[in-house]
Short mmCIF file of C-alpha atoms in Angstrom, two decimals:
data_model
loop_
_atom_site.label_atom_id
_atom_site.label_comp_id
_atom_site.label_asym_id
_atom_site.label_seq_id
_atom_site.Cartn_x
_atom_site.Cartn_y
_atom_site.Cartn_z
CA UNK G 26 -3.71 -9.96 -9.62
CA UNK G 27 -0.46 -7.95 -9.57
CA UNK G 28 -0.44 -7.93 -13.37
CA UNK G 29 -3.94 -6.51 -13.37
CA UNK G 30 -2.89 -3.82 -10.93
CA UNK G 31 0.02 -2.91 -13.19
CA UNK G 32 -2.23 -2.72 -16.22
CA UNK G 33 -4.40 -0.26 -14.29
CA UNK G 34 -1.36 2.07 -14.26
CA UNK G 35 -1.99 3.17 -10.71
CA UNK G 36 0.03 6.21 -9.53
CA UNK G 37 3.20 5.39 -7.63
CA UNK G 38 1.84 6.79 -4.36
CA UNK G 39 -1.14 4.37 -4.51
CA UNK G 40 0.65 1.14 -5.47
CA UNK G 41 3.06 0.25 -2.61
CA UNK G 42 6.71 -0.28 -3.51
CA UNK G 43 7.38 -3.07 -0.99
CA UNK G 44 6.45 -6.71 -1.52
CA UNK G 45 4.62 -6.78 1.80
CA UNK G 46 2.56 -3.75 0.83
CA UNK G 47 1.67 -5.17 -2.58
CA UNK G 48 0.71 -8.61 -1.22
CA UNK G 49 -1.34 -6.95 1.51
CA UNK G 50 -3.06 -4.74 -1.07
CA UNK G 51 -3.85 -7.77 -3.24
CA UNK G 52 -5.28 -9.63 -0.25
CA UNK G 53 -7.34 -6.62 0.84
CA UNK G 54 -8.77 -6.17 -2.64
CA UNK G 55 -9.38 -9.92 -2.98
CA UNK G 56 -11.19 -10.16 0.37
CA UNK G 57 -13.25 -7.04 -0.36
CA UNK G 58 -14.26 -8.28 -3.81
CA UNK G 59 -15.10 -11.71 -2.41
CA UNK G 60 -17.25 -10.22 0.35
CA UNK G 61 -18.88 -7.82 -2.09
CA UNK G 62 -19.76 -10.61 -4.52
CA UNK G 63 -20.96 -12.83 -1.67
CA UNK G 64 -23.10 -10.05 -0.22
CA UNK G 65 -24.64 -9.27 -3.60
CA UNK G 66 -25.58 -12.93 -4.17
CA UNK G 67 -26.78 -13.40 -0.59
CA UNK G 68 -28.79 -10.15 -0.69
CA UNK G 69 -30.47 -11.16 -3.96
CA UNK G 70 -31.42 -14.56 -2.51
CA UNK G 71 -32.59 -12.98 0.74
CA UNK G 72 -34.77 -10.45 -1.12
CA UNK G 73 -36.30 -13.23 -3.19
CA UNK G 74 -37.07 -15.21 -0.01
CA UNK G 75 -38.50 -12.08 1.65
CA UNK G 76 -40.79 -11.43 -1.33
CA UNK G 77 -42.04 -15.01 -1.23
CA UNK G 78 -42.63 -14.86 2.54
CA UNK G 79 -44.53 -11.57 2.24
CA UNK G 80 -46.62 -12.90 -0.67
CA UNK G 81 -47.59 -16.03 1.32
CA UNK G 82 -48.36 -14.04 4.50
CA UNK G 83 -50.45 -11.51 2.54
CA UNK G 84 -52.44 -14.30 0.90
CA UNK G 85 -53.33 -15.88 4.27
CA UNK G 86 -54.18 -12.47 5.71
CA UNK G 87 -56.44 -11.66 2.74
CA UNK G 88 -58.30 -14.96 3.18
CA UNK G 89 -58.97 -14.05 6.83
CA UNK G 90 -60.13 -10.57 5.81
CA UNK G 91 -62.50 -11.97 3.16
CA UNK G 92 -63.97 -14.34 5.77
CA UNK G 93 -64.60 -11.39 8.09
CA UNK G 94 -66.23 -9.42 5.28
CA UNK G 95 -68.53 -12.34 4.37
CA UNK G 96 -69.45 -12.74 8.05
CA UNK G 97 -70.49 -9.10 8.38
CA UNK G 98 -72.35 -9.23 5.09
CA UNK G 99 -74.41 -12.09 6.50
CA UNK G 100 -75.44 -10.01 9.53
CA UNK G 101 -78.32 -7.52 9.59
CA UNK G 102 -76.96 -3.98 9.51
CA UNK G 103 -78.26 -3.18 13.02
CA UNK G 104 -76.34 -6.19 14.53
CA UNK G 105 -72.99 -5.16 13.13
CA UNK G 106 -72.19 -2.49 15.79
CA UNK G 107 -73.08 -4.99 18.54
CA UNK G 108 -70.70 -7.60 17.16
CA UNK G 109 -67.94 -5.00 16.79
CA UNK G 110 -68.50 -3.95 20.43
CA UNK G 111 -68.29 -7.57 21.57
CA UNK G 112 -65.01 -8.00 19.64
CA UNK G 113 -63.59 -4.95 21.40
CA UNK G 114 -64.71 -6.04 24.88
CA UNK G 115 -63.23 -9.47 24.31
CA UNK G 116 -59.83 -7.86 23.84
CA UNK G 117 -59.81 -7.48 20.11
CA UNK G 118 -59.05 -9.88 17.36
CA UNK G 119 -56.52 -10.00 14.52
CA UNK G 120 -58.46 -7.16 12.90
CA UNK G 121 -59.51 -3.84 14.33
CA UNK G 122 -63.01 -3.54 12.80
CA UNK G 123 -65.17 -0.48 12.33
CA UNK G 124 -68.16 0.55 10.19
CA UNK G 125 -67.99 3.95 8.49
CA UNK G 126 -70.17 5.87 6.08
CA UNK G 127 -67.29 6.52 3.68
CA UNK G 128 -63.71 5.32 3.23
CA UNK G 129 -61.28 6.93 5.64
CA UNK G 130 -58.51 8.87 3.91
CA UNK G 131 -55.06 7.68 4.98
CA UNK G 132 -51.48 8.63 4.15
CA UNK G 133 -50.39 5.43 2.49
CA UNK G 134 -46.95 3.96 2.82
CA UNK G 135 -45.93 2.89 -0.67
CA UNK G 136 -43.12 2.89 -3.10
CA UNK G 137 -41.34 -0.04 -1.46
CA UNK G 138 -40.91 -3.41 -3.06
CA UNK G 139 -42.29 -5.50 -0.21
CA UNK G 140 -45.30 -3.27 0.47
CA UNK G 141 -46.19 -3.26 -3.23
CA UNK G 142 -45.85 -7.05 -3.32
CA UNK G 143 -48.10 -7.47 -0.27
CA UNK G 144 -50.75 -5.02 -1.55
CA UNK G 145 -50.87 -6.71 -4.96
CA UNK G 146 -51.31 -10.13 -3.37
CA UNK G 147 -54.01 -8.93 -0.94
CA UNK G 148 -55.94 -7.23 -3.74
CA UNK G 149 -55.77 -10.29 -5.99
CA UNK G 150 -56.87 -12.64 -3.19
CA UNK G 151 -59.77 -10.40 -2.07
CA UNK G 152 -61.05 -10.05 -5.62
CA UNK G 153 -60.92 -13.81 -5.96
CA UNK G 154 -62.66 -14.43 -2.62
CA UNK G 155 -65.13 -11.52 -2.92
CA UNK G 156 -66.06 -11.30 -6.60
CA UNK G 157 -69.17 -9.25 -5.78
CA UNK G 158 -67.37 -6.64 -3.66
CA UNK G 159 -68.50 -3.21 -4.76
CA UNK G 160 -65.42 -1.13 -3.99
CA UNK G 161 -62.11 -1.93 -2.39
CA UNK G 162 -59.32 0.20 -0.95
CA UNK G 163 -56.06 -1.28 0.39
CA UNK G 164 -53.04 0.53 1.80
CA UNK G 165 -50.20 0.41 4.33
CA UNK G 166 -49.93 3.27 6.83
CA UNK G 167 -48.00 4.10 9.98
CA UNK G 168 -50.13 3.84 13.14
CA UNK G 169 -49.20 7.17 14.76
CA UNK G 170 -51.52 9.39 12.66
CA UNK G 171 -53.89 6.73 11.33
CA UNK G 172 -57.66 7.68 11.50
CA UNK G 173 -60.11 4.93 12.38
CA UNK G 174 -63.53 6.40 11.51
CA UNK G 175 -64.95 9.15 9.41
CA UNK G 176 -65.15 11.42 12.47
CA UNK G 177 -61.35 11.64 12.59
CA UNK G 178 -60.67 9.54 15.69
CA UNK G 179 -57.06 8.30 15.54
CA UNK G 180 -55.90 4.79 16.22
CA UNK G 181 -53.60 6.05 18.98
CA UNK G 182 -56.60 7.64 20.81
CA UNK G 183 -58.54 4.40 21.16
CA UNK G 184 -58.40 2.26 24.34
CA UNK G 185 -55.29 0.14 24.62
CA UNK G 186 -57.30 -3.08 24.99
CA UNK G 187 -58.86 -2.48 21.57
CA UNK G 188 -55.55 -1.86 19.78
CA UNK G 189 -53.14 -4.12 21.68
CA UNK G 190 -52.62 -6.32 18.62
CA UNK G 191 -51.77 -3.33 16.43
CA UNK G 192 -50.03 -0.73 18.59
CA UNK G 193 -46.59 -2.21 19.34
CA UNK G 194 -43.76 -0.57 21.31
CA UNK G 195 -41.85 -0.21 18.08
CA UNK G 196 -44.17 1.11 15.35
CA UNK G 197 -44.94 -1.31 12.52
CA UNK G 198 -46.78 -0.60 9.25
CA UNK G 199 -50.53 -1.29 9.47
CA UNK G 200 -52.42 -2.99 6.66
CA UNK G 201 -55.70 -1.14 6.10
CA UNK G 202 -58.52 -2.81 4.11
CA UNK G 203 -61.73 -0.86 3.40
CA UNK G 204 -64.58 -2.63 1.62
CA UNK G 205 -67.97 -1.20 0.65
CA UNK G 206 -70.68 -3.51 2.03
CA UNK G 207 -73.65 -1.49 0.79
CA UNK G 208 -73.94 2.03 -0.57
CA UNK G 209 -72.98 4.37 2.27
CA UNK G 210 -71.55 1.53 4.42
CA UNK G 211 -67.85 0.79 4.47
CA UNK G 212 -66.17 -1.89 6.53
CA UNK G 213 -62.83 -0.84 8.01
CA UNK G 214 -60.24 -3.57 8.76
CA UNK G 215 -56.82 -2.75 10.25
CA UNK G 216 -54.19 -5.35 11.14
CA UNK G 217 -50.47 -6.13 11.13
CA UNK G 218 -48.62 -8.57 8.95
CA UNK G 219 -47.67 -11.88 10.62
CA UNK G 220 -44.13 -10.46 10.69
CA UNK G 221 -44.84 -6.85 11.72
CA UNK G 222 -41.33 -5.70 10.78
CA UNK G 223 -41.27 -7.39 7.41
CA UNK G 224 -39.87 -4.24 5.76
CA UNK G 225 -36.56 -4.79 7.56
CA UNK G 226 -36.13 -8.12 5.78
CA UNK G 227 -36.01 -6.21 2.49
CA UNK G 228 -32.66 -4.71 3.53
CA UNK G 229 -30.27 -7.63 4.13
CA UNK G 230 -27.31 -5.35 4.90
CA UNK G 231 -28.40 -4.37 8.37
CA UNK G 232 -26.11 -2.69 10.86
CA UNK G 233 -25.50 -5.95 12.73
CA UNK G 234 -24.57 -7.78 9.54
CA UNK G 235 -22.28 -4.97 8.40
CA UNK G 236 -20.57 -5.02 11.79
CA UNK G 237 -20.12 -8.78 11.51
CA UNK G 238 -18.73 -8.36 8.00
CA UNK G 239 -16.31 -5.68 9.20
CA UNK G 240 -15.09 -7.87 12.07
CA UNK G 241 -14.64 -10.81 9.70
CA UNK G 242 -12.74 -8.62 7.24
CA UNK G 243 -10.50 -7.27 10.00
CA UNK G 244 -9.73 -10.78 11.24
CA UNK G 245 -8.93 -12.04 7.73
CA UNK G 246 -6.73 -9.03 6.99
CA UNK G 247 -4.88 -9.37 10.28
CA UNK G 248 -4.14 -13.02 9.62
CA UNK G 249 -3.19 -12.20 6.02
CA UNK G 250 -0.75 -9.48 7.07
CA UNK G 251 0.86 -11.78 9.64
CA UNK G 252 1.20 -14.52 7.03
CA UNK G 253 2.68 -12.10 4.49
CA UNK G 254 5.21 -10.82 7.03
CA UNK G 255 6.11 -14.39 7.94
CA UNK G 256 6.61 -15.24 4.27
CA UNK G 257 8.72 -12.21 3.33
CA UNK G 258 10.84 -12.12 6.51
CA UNK G 259 13.47 -14.44 4.95
CA UNK G 260 13.54 -12.18 1.88
CA UNK G 261 14.31 -9.20 4.12
CA UNK G 262 17.16 -11.18 5.70
CA UNK G 263 18.46 -12.01 2.23
CA UNK G 264 18.27 -8.37 1.19
CA UNK G 265 20.18 -7.24 4.29
CA UNK G 266 22.85 -9.89 3.74
CA UNK G 267 23.27 -8.88 0.09
CA UNK G 268 23.52 -5.17 1.04
CA UNK G 269 26.08 -5.87 3.76
CA UNK G 270 28.14 -8.08 1.45
CA UNK G 271 28.03 -5.43 -1.27
CA UNK G 272 29.51 -2.93 1.23
CA UNK G 273 32.42 -5.23 1.97
CA UNK G 274 31.10 -6.59 5.26
CA UNK G 275 31.00 -10.28 6.15
CA UNK G 276 27.43 -11.04 7.30
CA UNK G 277 26.61 -14.36 8.96
CA UNK G 278 25.35 -17.22 6.84
CA UNK G 279 21.64 -17.20 6.06
CA UNK G 280 19.61 -19.79 7.99
CA UNK G 281 18.32 -22.54 5.73
CA UNK G 282 14.80 -22.44 7.12
CA UNK G 283 11.48 -21.51 5.60
CA UNK G 284 10.01 -22.42 2.26
CA UNK G 285 11.79 -24.62 -0.25
CA UNK G 286 12.25 -21.69 -2.64
CA UNK G 287 13.93 -19.56 0.01
CA UNK G 288 16.22 -22.39 1.13
CA UNK G 289 17.31 -22.84 -2.50
CA UNK G 290 17.87 -19.09 -2.86
CA UNK G 291 19.83 -18.91 0.42
CA UNK G 292 22.11 -21.75 -0.70
CA UNK G 293 22.65 -20.12 -4.09
CA UNK G 294 23.48 -16.79 -2.38
CA UNK G 295 25.98 -18.46 -0.04
CA UNK G 296 27.65 -20.23 -2.98
CA UNK G 297 27.83 -16.94 -4.90
CA UNK G 298 29.30 -15.11 -1.91
CA UNK G 299 31.98 -17.76 -1.41
CA UNK G 300 32.90 -17.65 -5.10
CA UNK G 301 33.17 -13.85 -5.04
CA UNK G 302 35.28 -13.94 -1.87
CA UNK G 303 37.61 -16.49 -3.43
CA UNK G 304 37.81 -14.35 -6.56
CA UNK G 305 38.68 -11.23 -4.55
CA UNK G 306 41.33 -13.08 -2.58
CA UNK G 307 42.78 -14.60 -5.72
CA UNK G 308 42.78 -11.20 -7.42
CA UNK G 309 44.62 -9.58 -4.54
CA UNK G 310 47.19 -12.36 -4.40
CA UNK G 311 47.61 -12.16 -8.17
CA UNK G 312 48.28 -8.44 -8.16
CA UNK G 313 50.66 -8.70 -5.23
CA UNK G 314 52.52 -11.51 -6.96
CA UNK G 315 52.67 -9.65 -10.27
CA UNK G 316 53.88 -6.49 -8.54
CA UNK G 317 56.54 -8.41 -6.64
CA UNK G 318 57.64 -10.41 -9.67
CA UNK G 319 57.81 -7.39 -11.99
CA UNK G 320 59.83 -5.22 -9.66
CA UNK G 321 62.88 -7.50 -9.87
CA UNK G 322 63.19 -7.54 -13.70
CA UNK G 323 62.43 -3.82 -13.80
CA UNK G 324 65.25 -3.17 -11.39
CA UNK G 325 67.59 -5.39 -13.44
CA UNK G 326 66.66 -3.50 -16.59
CA UNK G 327 67.42 -0.21 -14.85
CA UNK G 328 70.82 -1.48 -13.84
CA UNK G 329 71.58 -2.68 -17.35
CA UNK G 330 70.39 0.63 -18.74
CA UNK G 331 73.18 2.31 -16.81
CA UNK G 332 75.67 0.33 -18.93
CA UNK G 333 74.47 1.97 -22.14
CA UNK G 334 76.96 4.40 -23.60
CA UNK G 335 74.52 6.62 -25.48
CA UNK G 336 72.98 9.07 -23.00
CA UNK G 337 69.83 9.84 -25.04
CA UNK G 338 68.94 6.17 -25.36
CA UNK G 339 69.72 5.62 -21.70
CA UNK G 340 67.31 8.39 -20.70
CA UNK G 341 64.58 6.97 -22.92
CA UNK G 342 65.00 3.54 -21.33
CA UNK G 343 64.85 5.13 -17.88
CA UNK G 344 61.61 6.97 -18.75
CA UNK G 345 59.96 3.82 -20.08
CA UNK G 346 61.00 1.78 -17.05
CA UNK G 347 59.80 4.49 -14.66
CA UNK G 348 56.42 4.55 -16.42
CA UNK G 349 56.22 0.75 -16.25
CA UNK G 350 57.11 0.81 -12.55
CA UNK G 351 54.42 3.44 -11.89
CA UNK G 352 51.82 1.41 -13.76
CA UNK G 353 52.58 -1.65 -11.62
CA UNK G 354 52.35 0.39 -8.43
CA UNK G 355 49.15 2.02 -9.66
CA UNK G 356 47.51 -1.32 -10.41
CA UNK G 357 48.39 -2.62 -6.95
CA UNK G 358 47.13 0.60 -5.38
CA UNK G 359 43.83 0.26 -7.23
CA UNK G 360 43.25 -3.17 -5.69
CA UNK G 361 44.24 -2.16 -2.19
CA UNK G 362 42.40 1.17 -2.16
CA UNK G 363 39.17 -0.47 -3.43
CA UNK G 364 39.21 -3.18 -0.79
CA UNK G 365 39.96 -1.53 2.55
CA UNK G 366 39.10 -3.93 5.37
CA UNK G 367 37.67 -1.85 8.21
CA UNK G 368 34.40 -1.65 10.09
CA UNK G 369 31.82 1.01 9.34
CA UNK G 370 31.30 3.61 12.06
CA UNK G 371 29.76 7.03 12.53
CA UNK G 372 31.98 9.63 10.88
CA UNK G 373 31.75 13.34 11.72
CA UNK G 374 32.12 14.97 8.33
CA UNK G 375 33.06 18.36 9.76
CA UNK G 376 36.07 16.89 11.57
CA UNK G 377 37.13 14.71 8.61
CA UNK G 378 36.86 17.44 5.98
CA UNK G 379 38.23 20.09 8.33
CA UNK G 380 41.52 18.23 8.73
CA UNK G 381 41.82 17.72 4.98
CA UNK G 382 41.12 21.41 4.33
CA UNK G 383 43.69 22.55 6.90
CA UNK G 384 46.35 20.30 5.38
CA UNK G 385 45.62 21.72 1.92
CA UNK G 386 45.71 25.28 3.22
CA UNK G 387 49.06 24.68 4.93
CA UNK G 388 50.37 23.52 1.56
CA UNK G 389 49.42 26.90 0.10
CA UNK G 390 46.15 25.96 -1.63
CA UNK G 391 42.98 28.04 -1.52
CA UNK G 392 40.29 25.75 -0.10
CA UNK G 393 37.04 26.75 1.62
CA UNK G 394 34.63 24.66 3.67
CA UNK G 395 31.52 25.46 5.73
CA UNK G 396 30.65 23.22 8.68
CA UNK G 397 27.31 21.38 8.34
CA UNK G 398 27.03 19.27 11.50
CA UNK G 399 26.26 16.17 9.46
CA UNK G 400 27.32 12.62 10.31
CA UNK G 401 27.39 9.53 8.14
CA UNK G 402 27.90 5.82 8.76
CA UNK G 403 30.92 4.79 6.69
CA UNK G 404 34.42 3.30 6.70
CA UNK G 405 36.52 6.28 7.82
CA UNK G 406 39.81 5.53 6.04
CA UNK G 407 38.12 4.49 2.82
CA UNK G 408 35.88 7.56 2.78
CA UNK G 409 38.86 9.81 3.53
CA UNK G 410 40.78 8.26 0.65
CA UNK G 411 37.90 8.76 -1.78
CA UNK G 412 37.43 12.42 -0.78
CA UNK G 413 41.19 12.93 -0.80
CA UNK G 414 41.47 11.70 -4.39
CA UNK G 415 38.73 14.11 -5.48
CA UNK G 416 40.31 16.97 -3.52
CA UNK G 417 43.75 16.28 -5.02
CA UNK G 418 42.29 16.32 -8.54
CA UNK G 419 40.54 19.60 -7.80
CA UNK G 420 43.76 21.14 -6.41
CA UNK G 421 45.70 20.08 -9.48
CA UNK G 422 43.27 21.47 -12.05
CA UNK G 423 41.52 24.35 -10.26
CA UNK G 424 42.81 27.60 -8.85
CA UNK G 425 40.30 27.53 -6.00
CA UNK G 426 38.38 24.62 -4.40
CA UNK G 427 35.12 24.60 -2.41
CA UNK G 428 33.87 21.73 -0.25
CA UNK G 429 30.23 21.51 0.79
CA UNK G 430 28.04 18.97 2.58
CA UNK G 431 24.25 18.85 2.26
CA UNK G 432 21.25 16.58 2.70
CA UNK G 433 18.89 15.73 -0.15
CA UNK G 434 16.00 13.23 -0.05
CA UNK G 435 17.50 11.41 2.94
CA UNK G 436 20.97 11.19 1.35
CA UNK G 437 24.18 12.96 2.30
CA UNK G 438 25.91 14.78 -0.56
CA UNK G 439 29.58 15.74 -0.36
CA UNK G 440 30.48 18.18 -3.14
CA UNK G 441 34.08 18.94 -4.22
CA UNK G 442 34.04 21.82 -6.68
CA UNK G 443 37.01 23.51 -8.37
CA UNK G 444 37.24 26.67 -10.46
CA UNK G 445 39.35 25.20 -13.22
CA UNK G 446 38.72 24.79 -16.94
CA UNK G 447 36.19 21.99 -16.50
CA UNK G 448 35.87 18.94 -18.73
CA UNK G 449 34.59 18.72 -22.32
CA UNK G 450 31.02 17.43 -22.32
CA UNK G 451 31.85 14.54 -24.66
CA UNK G 452 34.53 13.32 -22.21
CA UNK G 453 32.30 13.19 -19.10
CA UNK G 454 30.99 9.70 -19.86
CA UNK G 455 34.50 8.18 -19.80
CA UNK G 456 35.68 9.81 -16.58
CA UNK G 457 36.22 7.46 -13.67
CA UNK G 458 37.54 4.61 -15.80
CA UNK G 459 41.04 3.36 -14.84
CA UNK G 460 43.92 5.03 -16.70
CA UNK G 461 41.61 7.49 -18.44
CA UNK G 462 43.29 10.93 -18.55
CA UNK G 463 42.31 14.01 -20.54
CA UNK G 464 44.75 16.15 -22.50
CA UNK G 465 44.77 19.08 -20.08
CA UNK G 466 45.27 16.62 -17.22
CA UNK G 467 48.46 15.27 -18.75
CA UNK G 468 49.84 18.75 -19.23
CA UNK G 469 49.16 19.83 -15.65
CA UNK G 470 49.94 16.57 -13.81
CA UNK G 471 52.36 14.48 -15.82
CA UNK G 472 53.00 12.07 -12.95
CA UNK G 473 49.40 10.89 -12.60
CA UNK G 474 48.06 7.55 -13.81
CA UNK G 475 44.34 8.31 -14.08
CA UNK G 476 43.39 6.07 -11.15
CA UNK G 477 42.14 8.64 -8.60
CA UNK G 478 38.56 8.88 -9.85
CA UNK G 479 38.36 5.12 -10.42
CA UNK G 480 39.47 4.41 -6.84
CA UNK G 481 37.07 7.02 -5.43
CA UNK G 482 34.16 5.61 -7.44
CA UNK G 483 34.91 2.06 -6.24
CA UNK G 484 34.99 3.16 -2.60
CA UNK G 485 31.74 5.14 -2.90
CA UNK G 486 29.98 2.24 -4.63
CA UNK G 487 31.21 -0.11 -1.89
CA UNK G 488 29.32 2.16 0.55
CA UNK G 489 26.16 1.77 -1.54
CA UNK G 490 26.51 5.31 -2.86
CA UNK G 491 27.16 7.02 -6.16
CA UNK G 492 29.82 9.36 -7.55
CA UNK G 493 28.43 12.06 -9.85
CA UNK G 494 30.81 13.98 -12.11
CA UNK G 495 29.70 17.12 -13.96
CA UNK G 496 30.75 20.59 -14.99
CA UNK G 497 29.63 23.32 -12.59
CA UNK G 498 26.92 25.63 -13.99
CA UNK G 499 29.06 28.78 -13.61
CA UNK G 500 32.40 27.25 -14.60
CA UNK G 501 34.75 24.68 -13.20
CA UNK G 502 34.20 21.04 -12.36
CA UNK G 503 32.43 19.37 -9.44
CA UNK G 504 32.37 15.83 -8.08
CA UNK G 505 29.47 14.83 -5.81
CA UNK G 506 29.55 11.84 -3.45
CA UNK G 507 26.02 10.64 -2.64
CA UNK G 508 25.82 8.30 0.37
CA UNK G 509 22.42 6.78 1.19
CA UNK G 510 20.98 5.46 4.42
CA UNK G 511 22.16 5.47 7.99
CA UNK G 512 22.24 9.24 8.08
CA UNK G 513 21.19 11.66 10.75
CA UNK G 514 21.74 15.20 11.90
CA UNK G 515 22.85 15.47 15.53
CA UNK G 516 21.63 19.04 15.72
#
């Protein structure tokens, strides 16, 4: 079902992005299609049954009408009004009978499937039972404006005892049969179908049934949503644990409960987390050991270099050993700065950046910053170190530095922009890699190792954010820290 939805290429705002939303949408569509198909089949069967019931009822009613017509044909014409009067005094019969000089014009009720079926069956049965009938008129009409005789008397104006079998509290269509007995003599027969409200059976989707369908759909959807939430709840816990672990936190172990697939996934995640933790610990120990072990031979080489007689060679050895010592310290710093063990808390960016700006201004640098009132959930020391690395780079290569904080699409953006020469476009892709330094960077800051951007990027990524590096539109270079989630404006 999801594949079919994808092939439909629904717009992103229609197809939910969450698993719960997509499963719920699939269930809603599935239930609606099932009910629609079921209703179509049921309605077709119900209409077929209604047509058969109406055809049978019309046939029996036509037989009764033909018997009444034959009875009146057998009577002398002057006895017919007496018999009709007796019928009326006795409280009426199935038929309201009258003798007219001509057929009474009526506003027929037609154009509906069941009425057409009933009229066709009545006509066929009467022609079969009364083959010698001169003329025949059959129609359905509503009783409110139905005339009874050729003088224009309405059915509603007749005594209630005469029409009690026809005039119901809720109006029902009246079957009117008019047969010519002799020239100038028409017999008028009015009656109701055995099921007076047979027209309602032609519409299976009544209000009560639609209400029942809606209640059933709501109950199914409610249960479906609860089941979907119950199924995906472990996935949400897994997602939260993975996010927390990616930010350097140590979340509790996932409970091994739920479906077999989730238990297997939880165990695999725990095994992966333990392996990564062991790797990080081993890496830190390795770098510390290498740094410690290399410092001793480096120091010995420096001491032996002092014994060299040739001053030029001695200086070259000193420069190489100093560079080697700086590389070892830089590698150890990269590990430590990327893995700062502290808890995340709410950081006031105005206070954090304000202190950094004041320190830079006291050192004689031109730095500007406008307070924003924004706060962010982060590791304070790690975030300060990342921003500090970007600020130091900007101070080295730019004559003037601007710091700005803004909010964009629910994310906090910290922008460090300098007014220096910028970076060649072809070199932007390689920035942020360890030990990557550009030519103008070496000339301006010969003591650097090209680790500042790499450390800053690692810290930002550990917060679940992103470091964007680009040339400013009107000159200079800007670095943007984008931190998602957990953000608010205290106002």
